[in-house]
Amino acid sequence: MKMNDKIGSASGIVIAVSKSDKHTFSKENCNSIKLLKGLGVEEDAHLGKTVKHRSRVAANPNQPNLRQVHLIHSELLDELKERFNVAAGQMGENITTKGIDLLELPKDSLLYIGETAVIKVTGLRNPCAQIDQFKSGLMNAVLDRDQQGNLIRKAGIMSIVLESGEVNPGDQVRIQLPPLPHAPLERV
């Protein structure tokens, strides 16, 4: 089987791209972002091989950065709109997608975005208290429980950049699942 035979057909699209060179909760929408192999989003505060999130830096600044690119599915924004007016980029994501159930992807799934960018899914975003500072009550809205009482985190997924490339709104996203058995996403 050739490598391209394992890559799924387009299963979603990018509807917005965002970045911020400061440690702000929300990120500004852009016409495009550039993903840099092994580092993350060019000109974004979370760019780097080692962790950049302040709480994680305080715990251990030498940890690998498994949170280089943050993705949220626009369907979450649609779900929230009855109670909260949240636009793409405002929850800190770099890439907002449509048509992909990001939360159901297994760990180590590859996402091929646009012409050359490839990212590898590392885990779930763990929403922090800043989310309630942005919009009071939003933390509870992005957390849920399954029938067994297990916590469900709905605030998107995190990934690392395997291949550099430009990402634009309208770009297709193709998924390549990792080999079986699939590992579920956990918080990173």
PDB file of C-alpha atoms in Angstrom:
ATOM      1  CA  MET A   1       0.000   0.000   0.000  1.00  0.00           C
ATOM      2  CA  LYS A   2       1.403   3.383  -0.998  1.00  0.00           C
ATOM      3  CA  MET A   3       1.521   6.180   1.561  1.00  0.00           C
ATOM      4  CA  ASN A   4      -1.201   8.145  -0.264  1.00  0.00           C
ATOM      5  CA  ASP A   5      -3.518   5.111  -0.138  1.00  0.00           C
ATOM      6  CA  LYS A   6      -3.592   5.455   3.651  1.00  0.00           C
ATOM      7  CA  ILE A   7      -4.552   9.122   3.604  1.00  0.00           C
ATOM      8  CA  GLY A   8      -8.296   9.649   3.752  1.00  0.00           C
ATOM      9  CA  SER A   9     -10.088  11.806   1.279  1.00  0.00           C
ATOM     10  CA  ALA A  10     -10.861  15.354   2.330  1.00  0.00           C
ATOM     11  CA  SER A  11     -12.985  15.053   5.414  1.00  0.00           C
ATOM     12  CA  GLY A  12     -13.138  18.623   6.523  1.00  0.00           C
ATOM     13  CA  ILE A  13     -12.019  22.153   5.888  1.00  0.00           C
ATOM     14  CA  VAL A  14     -10.248  24.970   7.681  1.00  0.00           C
ATOM     15  CA  ILE A  15     -12.662  27.822   8.327  1.00  0.00           C
ATOM     16  CA  ALA A  16     -10.287  30.136  10.237  1.00  0.00           C
ATOM     17  CA  VAL A  17      -6.637  30.434  11.256  1.00  0.00           C
ATOM     18  CA  SER A  18      -5.429  32.479  14.213  1.00  0.00           C
ATOM     19  CA  LYS A  19      -2.279  33.409  16.101  1.00  0.00           C
ATOM     20  CA  SER A  20      -0.979  35.730  18.802  1.00  0.00           C
ATOM     21  CA  ASP A  21       2.623  36.608  19.561  1.00  0.00           C
ATOM     22  CA  LYS A  22       1.632  37.307  23.184  1.00  0.00           C
ATOM     23  CA  HIS A  23       0.293  34.960  25.862  1.00  0.00           C
ATOM     24  CA  THR A  24      -3.299  36.088  25.406  1.00  0.00           C
ATOM     25  CA  PHE A  25      -6.326  33.846  25.789  1.00  0.00           C
ATOM     26  CA  SER A  26      -7.796  34.729  22.401  1.00  0.00           C
ATOM     27  CA  LYS A  27      -5.904  34.786  19.111  1.00  0.00           C
ATOM     28  CA  GLU A  28      -6.470  37.098  16.141  1.00  0.00           C
ATOM     29  CA  ASN A  29      -7.813  35.691  12.889  1.00  0.00           C
ATOM     30  CA  CYS A  30      -5.357  35.899   9.982  1.00  0.00           C
ATOM     31  CA  ASN A  31      -5.433  35.367   6.234  1.00  0.00           C
ATOM     32  CA  SER A  32      -2.946  32.506   6.717  1.00  0.00           C
ATOM     33  CA  ILE A  33      -0.571  30.978   9.240  1.00  0.00           C
ATOM     34  CA  LYS A  34       2.709  29.183   8.662  1.00  0.00           C
ATOM     35  CA  LEU A  35       3.360  25.941  10.505  1.00  0.00           C
ATOM     36  CA  LEU A  36       7.035  25.261  11.213  1.00  0.00           C
ATOM     37  CA  LYS A  37       8.247  21.663  11.549  1.00  0.00           C
ATOM     38  CA  GLY A  38       8.904  20.741  15.175  1.00  0.00           C
ATOM     39  CA  LEU A  39       8.038  24.222  16.444  1.00  0.00           C
ATOM     40  CA  GLY A  40       4.414  25.241  15.826  1.00  0.00           C
ATOM     41  CA  VAL A  41       2.826  28.386  14.416  1.00  0.00           C
ATOM     42  CA  GLU A  42       5.241  31.077  13.231  1.00  0.00           C
ATOM     43  CA  GLU A  43       4.886  34.297  15.278  1.00  0.00           C
ATOM     44  CA  ASP A  44       2.709  32.578  17.916  1.00  0.00           C
ATOM     45  CA  ALA A  45       3.568  32.743  21.635  1.00  0.00           C
ATOM     46  CA  HIS A  46       3.480  28.937  21.885  1.00  0.00           C
ATOM     47  CA  LEU A  47       6.124  28.400  19.174  1.00  0.00           C
ATOM     48  CA  GLY A  48       8.982  26.152  20.293  1.00  0.00           C
ATOM     49  CA  LYS A  49      10.354  22.658  20.821  1.00  0.00           C
ATOM     50  CA  THR A  50       9.818  22.906  24.575  1.00  0.00           C
ATOM     51  CA  VAL A  51       6.577  23.772  26.340  1.00  0.00           C
ATOM     52  CA  LYS A  52       5.483  27.438  26.281  1.00  0.00           C
ATOM     53  CA  HIS A  53       2.288  27.361  28.366  1.00  0.00           C
ATOM     54  CA  ARG A  54       3.189  29.328  31.489  1.00  0.00           C
ATOM     55  CA  SER A  55       1.902  26.831  34.071  1.00  0.00           C
ATOM     56  CA  ARG A  56       3.780  23.992  32.360  1.00  0.00           C
ATOM     57  CA  VAL A  57       6.953  26.069  32.040  1.00  0.00           C
ATOM     58  CA  ALA A  58       6.772  26.736  35.797  1.00  0.00           C
ATOM     59  CA  ALA A  59       6.505  22.985  36.487  1.00  0.00           C
ATOM     60  CA  ASN A  60       9.250  21.918  34.053  1.00  0.00           C
ATOM     61  CA  PRO A  61      10.523  24.203  31.271  1.00  0.00           C
ATOM     62  CA  ASN A  62      12.284  21.293  29.535  1.00  0.00           C
ATOM     63  CA  GLN A  63       9.140  19.278  28.698  1.00  0.00           C
ATOM     64  CA  PRO A  64       8.561  18.722  24.993  1.00  0.00           C
ATOM     65  CA  ASN A  65       5.948  21.025  23.498  1.00  0.00           C
ATOM     66  CA  LEU A  66       3.039  18.710  22.685  1.00  0.00           C
ATOM     67  CA  ARG A  67       0.759  21.747  22.325  1.00  0.00           C
ATOM     68  CA  GLN A  68       2.280  23.483  19.287  1.00  0.00           C
ATOM     69  CA  VAL A  69      -0.988  23.813  17.344  1.00  0.00           C
ATOM     70  CA  HIS A  70      -4.457  24.000  18.922  1.00  0.00           C
ATOM     71  CA  LEU A  71      -7.513  23.017  16.862  1.00  0.00           C
ATOM     72  CA  ILE A  72     -11.205  23.505  17.630  1.00  0.00           C
ATOM     73  CA  HIS A  73     -14.134  22.262  15.567  1.00  0.00           C
ATOM     74  CA  SER A  74     -16.575  25.014  14.545  1.00  0.00           C
ATOM     75  CA  GLU A  75     -19.410  22.704  15.521  1.00  0.00           C
ATOM     76  CA  LEU A  76     -18.481  23.440  19.172  1.00  0.00           C
ATOM     77  CA  LEU A  77     -18.868  27.168  18.518  1.00  0.00           C
ATOM     78  CA  ASP A  78     -22.287  26.434  16.973  1.00  0.00           C
ATOM     79  CA  GLU A  79     -23.246  24.383  20.056  1.00  0.00           C
ATOM     80  CA  LEU A  80     -22.228  27.228  22.372  1.00  0.00           C
ATOM     81  CA  LYS A  81     -23.887  30.079  20.482  1.00  0.00           C
ATOM     82  CA  GLU A  82     -27.210  29.907  22.339  1.00  0.00           C
ATOM     83  CA  ARG A  83     -25.467  30.936  25.571  1.00  0.00           C
ATOM     84  CA  PHE A  84     -22.144  32.412  24.436  1.00  0.00           C
ATOM     85  CA  ASN A  85     -21.052  34.522  21.498  1.00  0.00           C
ATOM     86  CA  VAL A  86     -17.689  32.919  20.696  1.00  0.00           C
ATOM     87  CA  ALA A  87     -15.992  33.432  17.344  1.00  0.00           C
ATOM     88  CA  ALA A  88     -13.162  31.461  15.744  1.00  0.00           C
ATOM     89  CA  GLY A  89      -9.852  32.114  17.497  1.00  0.00           C
ATOM     90  CA  GLN A  90     -11.400  33.474  20.670  1.00  0.00           C
ATOM     91  CA  MET A  91     -10.824  30.261  22.643  1.00  0.00           C
ATOM     92  CA  GLY A  92      -7.141  30.341  21.752  1.00  0.00           C
ATOM     93  CA  GLU A  93      -7.146  27.934  18.831  1.00  0.00           C
ATOM     94  CA  ASN A  94      -4.822  28.301  15.872  1.00  0.00           C
ATOM     95  CA  ILE A  95      -7.001  26.353  13.433  1.00  0.00           C
ATOM     96  CA  THR A  96     -10.793  26.187  13.407  1.00  0.00           C
ATOM     97  CA  THR A  97     -12.156  23.267  11.378  1.00  0.00           C
ATOM     98  CA  LYS A  98     -15.539  22.188  10.039  1.00  0.00           C
ATOM     99  CA  GLY A  99     -16.697  18.676   9.247  1.00  0.00           C
ATOM    100  CA  ILE A 100     -14.244  16.736  11.431  1.00  0.00           C
ATOM    101  CA  ASP A 101     -15.091  15.234  14.809  1.00  0.00           C
ATOM    102  CA  LEU A 102     -11.726  16.211  16.260  1.00  0.00           C
ATOM    103  CA  LEU A 103     -12.514  14.796  19.710  1.00  0.00           C
ATOM    104  CA  GLU A 104     -13.038  11.297  18.279  1.00  0.00           C
ATOM    105  CA  LEU A 105      -9.675  11.131  16.519  1.00  0.00           C
ATOM    106  CA  PRO A 106      -7.232   8.654  18.060  1.00  0.00           C
ATOM    107  CA  LYS A 107      -3.909   9.820  19.454  1.00  0.00           C
ATOM    108  CA  ASP A 108      -1.190  10.070  16.762  1.00  0.00           C
ATOM    109  CA  SER A 109      -3.656  10.691  13.908  1.00  0.00           C
ATOM    110  CA  LEU A 110      -2.043  12.710  11.127  1.00  0.00           C
ATOM    111  CA  LEU A 111      -3.827  15.694   9.623  1.00  0.00           C
ATOM    112  CA  TYR A 112      -2.708  16.817   6.178  1.00  0.00           C
ATOM    113  CA  ILE A 113      -3.711  20.451   5.771  1.00  0.00           C
ATOM    114  CA  GLY A 114      -3.423  22.439   2.584  1.00  0.00           C
ATOM    115  CA  GLU A 115      -0.593  21.598   0.215  1.00  0.00           C
ATOM    116  CA  THR A 116       2.258  20.575   2.545  1.00  0.00           C
ATOM    117  CA  ALA A 117       1.445  20.953   6.263  1.00  0.00           C
ATOM    118  CA  VAL A 118       1.205  17.790   8.364  1.00  0.00           C
ATOM    119  CA  ILE A 119       0.398  17.751  12.069  1.00  0.00           C
ATOM    120  CA  LYS A 120       0.190  14.867  14.533  1.00  0.00           C
ATOM    121  CA  VAL A 121      -2.556  14.840  17.172  1.00  0.00           C
ATOM    122  CA  THR A 122      -1.090  14.593  20.683  1.00  0.00           C
ATOM    123  CA  GLY A 123      -4.159  14.907  22.896  1.00  0.00           C
ATOM    124  CA  LEU A 124      -7.018  16.954  24.266  1.00  0.00           C
ATOM    125  CA  ARG A 125      -6.849  20.544  25.367  1.00  0.00           C
ATOM    126  CA  ASN A 126      -7.485  20.802  29.069  1.00  0.00           C
ATOM    127  CA  PRO A 127      -9.466  24.021  29.567  1.00  0.00           C
ATOM    128  CA  CYS A 128      -8.188  26.212  32.399  1.00  0.00           C
ATOM    129  CA  ALA A 129      -9.683  28.968  34.563  1.00  0.00           C
ATOM    130  CA  GLN A 130      -8.869  31.585  31.907  1.00  0.00           C
ATOM    131  CA  ILE A 131     -11.831  30.299  29.916  1.00  0.00           C
ATOM    132  CA  ASP A 132     -14.236  31.596  32.607  1.00  0.00           C
ATOM    133  CA  GLN A 133     -12.373  34.912  32.718  1.00  0.00           C
ATOM    134  CA  PHE A 134     -13.083  35.206  28.991  1.00  0.00           C
ATOM    135  CA  LYS A 135     -16.799  34.302  29.347  1.00  0.00           C
ATOM    136  CA  SER A 136     -18.272  33.431  32.728  1.00  0.00           C
ATOM    137  CA  GLY A 137     -19.698  29.891  32.711  1.00  0.00           C
ATOM    138  CA  LEU A 138     -17.865  28.833  29.545  1.00  0.00           C
ATOM    139  CA  MET A 139     -15.733  26.278  31.426  1.00  0.00           C
ATOM    140  CA  ASN A 140     -18.812  24.250  32.365  1.00  0.00           C
ATOM    141  CA  ALA A 141     -20.081  24.507  28.798  1.00  0.00           C
ATOM    142  CA  VAL A 142     -16.923  22.900  27.366  1.00  0.00           C
ATOM    143  CA  LEU A 143     -16.855  20.113  29.951  1.00  0.00           C
ATOM    144  CA  ASP A 144     -19.338  17.268  30.086  1.00  0.00           C
ATOM    145  CA  ARG A 145     -19.753  13.756  31.521  1.00  0.00           C
ATOM    146  CA  ASP A 146     -20.411  10.507  29.688  1.00  0.00           C
ATOM    147  CA  GLN A 147     -22.880   7.859  30.921  1.00  0.00           C
ATOM    148  CA  GLN A 148     -20.196   6.364  33.190  1.00  0.00           C
ATOM    149  CA  GLY A 149     -19.441   9.769  34.723  1.00  0.00           C
ATOM    150  CA  ASN A 150     -16.090  10.216  32.939  1.00  0.00           C
ATOM    151  CA  LEU A 151     -15.071  13.782  32.172  1.00  0.00           C
ATOM    152  CA  ILE A 152     -15.375  14.851  28.525  1.00  0.00           C
ATOM    153  CA  ARG A 153     -13.205  17.768  27.432  1.00  0.00           C
ATOM    154  CA  LYS A 154     -14.720  19.514  24.396  1.00  0.00           C
ATOM    155  CA  ALA A 155     -12.324  22.492  24.018  1.00  0.00           C
ATOM    156  CA  GLY A 156     -10.356  21.058  21.107  1.00  0.00           C
ATOM    157  CA  ILE A 157      -7.220  19.070  20.481  1.00  0.00           C
ATOM    158  CA  MET A 158      -3.489  19.729  20.521  1.00  0.00           C
ATOM    159  CA  SER A 159      -0.879  18.688  17.991  1.00  0.00           C
ATOM    160  CA  ILE A 160       2.724  18.966  16.863  1.00  0.00           C
ATOM    161  CA  VAL A 161       3.994  19.960  13.421  1.00  0.00           C
ATOM    162  CA  LEU A 162       5.600  17.159  11.394  1.00  0.00           C
ATOM    163  CA  GLU A 163       5.867  19.039   8.085  1.00  0.00           C
ATOM    164  CA  SER A 164       5.949  22.784   7.539  1.00  0.00           C
ATOM    165  CA  GLY A 165       3.391  24.549   5.412  1.00  0.00           C
ATOM    166  CA  GLU A 166       1.004  27.424   5.013  1.00  0.00           C
ATOM    167  CA  VAL A 167      -2.563  26.974   6.262  1.00  0.00           C
ATOM    168  CA  ASN A 168      -5.417  29.105   4.942  1.00  0.00           C
ATOM    169  CA  PRO A 169      -9.168  29.265   5.466  1.00  0.00           C
ATOM    170  CA  GLY A 170     -10.747  26.988   2.864  1.00  0.00           C
ATOM    171  CA  ASP A 171      -7.882  24.453   2.929  1.00  0.00           C
ATOM    172  CA  GLN A 172      -8.913  20.824   2.967  1.00  0.00           C
ATOM    173  CA  VAL A 173      -7.990  18.601   5.902  1.00  0.00           C
ATOM    174  CA  ARG A 174      -7.288  14.929   5.221  1.00  0.00           C
ATOM    175  CA  ILE A 175      -6.925  12.381   8.010  1.00  0.00           C
ATOM    176  CA  GLN A 176      -4.581   9.423   8.293  1.00  0.00           C
ATOM    177  CA  LEU A 177      -5.374   7.213  11.272  1.00  0.00           C
ATOM    178  CA  PRO A 178      -2.498   5.561  13.146  1.00  0.00           C
ATOM    179  CA  PRO A 179      -2.033   1.776  13.156  1.00  0.00           C
ATOM    180  CA  LEU A 180      -4.371  -0.278  15.333  1.00  0.00           C
ATOM    181  CA  PRO A 181      -4.983  -0.492  18.209  1.00  0.00           C
ATOM    182  CA  HIS A 182      -6.003   3.154  18.451  1.00  0.00           C
ATOM    183  CA  ALA A 183      -5.269   5.032  21.676  1.00  0.00           C
ATOM    184  CA  PRO A 184      -7.973   7.463  22.839  1.00  0.00           C
ATOM    185  CA  LEU A 185      -7.088  11.113  23.322  1.00  0.00           C
ATOM    186  CA  GLU A 186      -6.115  12.184  26.813  1.00  0.00           C
ATOM    187  CA  ARG A 187      -5.341  15.663  28.095  1.00  0.00           C
ATOM    188  CA  VAL A 188      -1.911  17.055  27.314  1.00  0.00           C
TER     189      VAL A 188
END
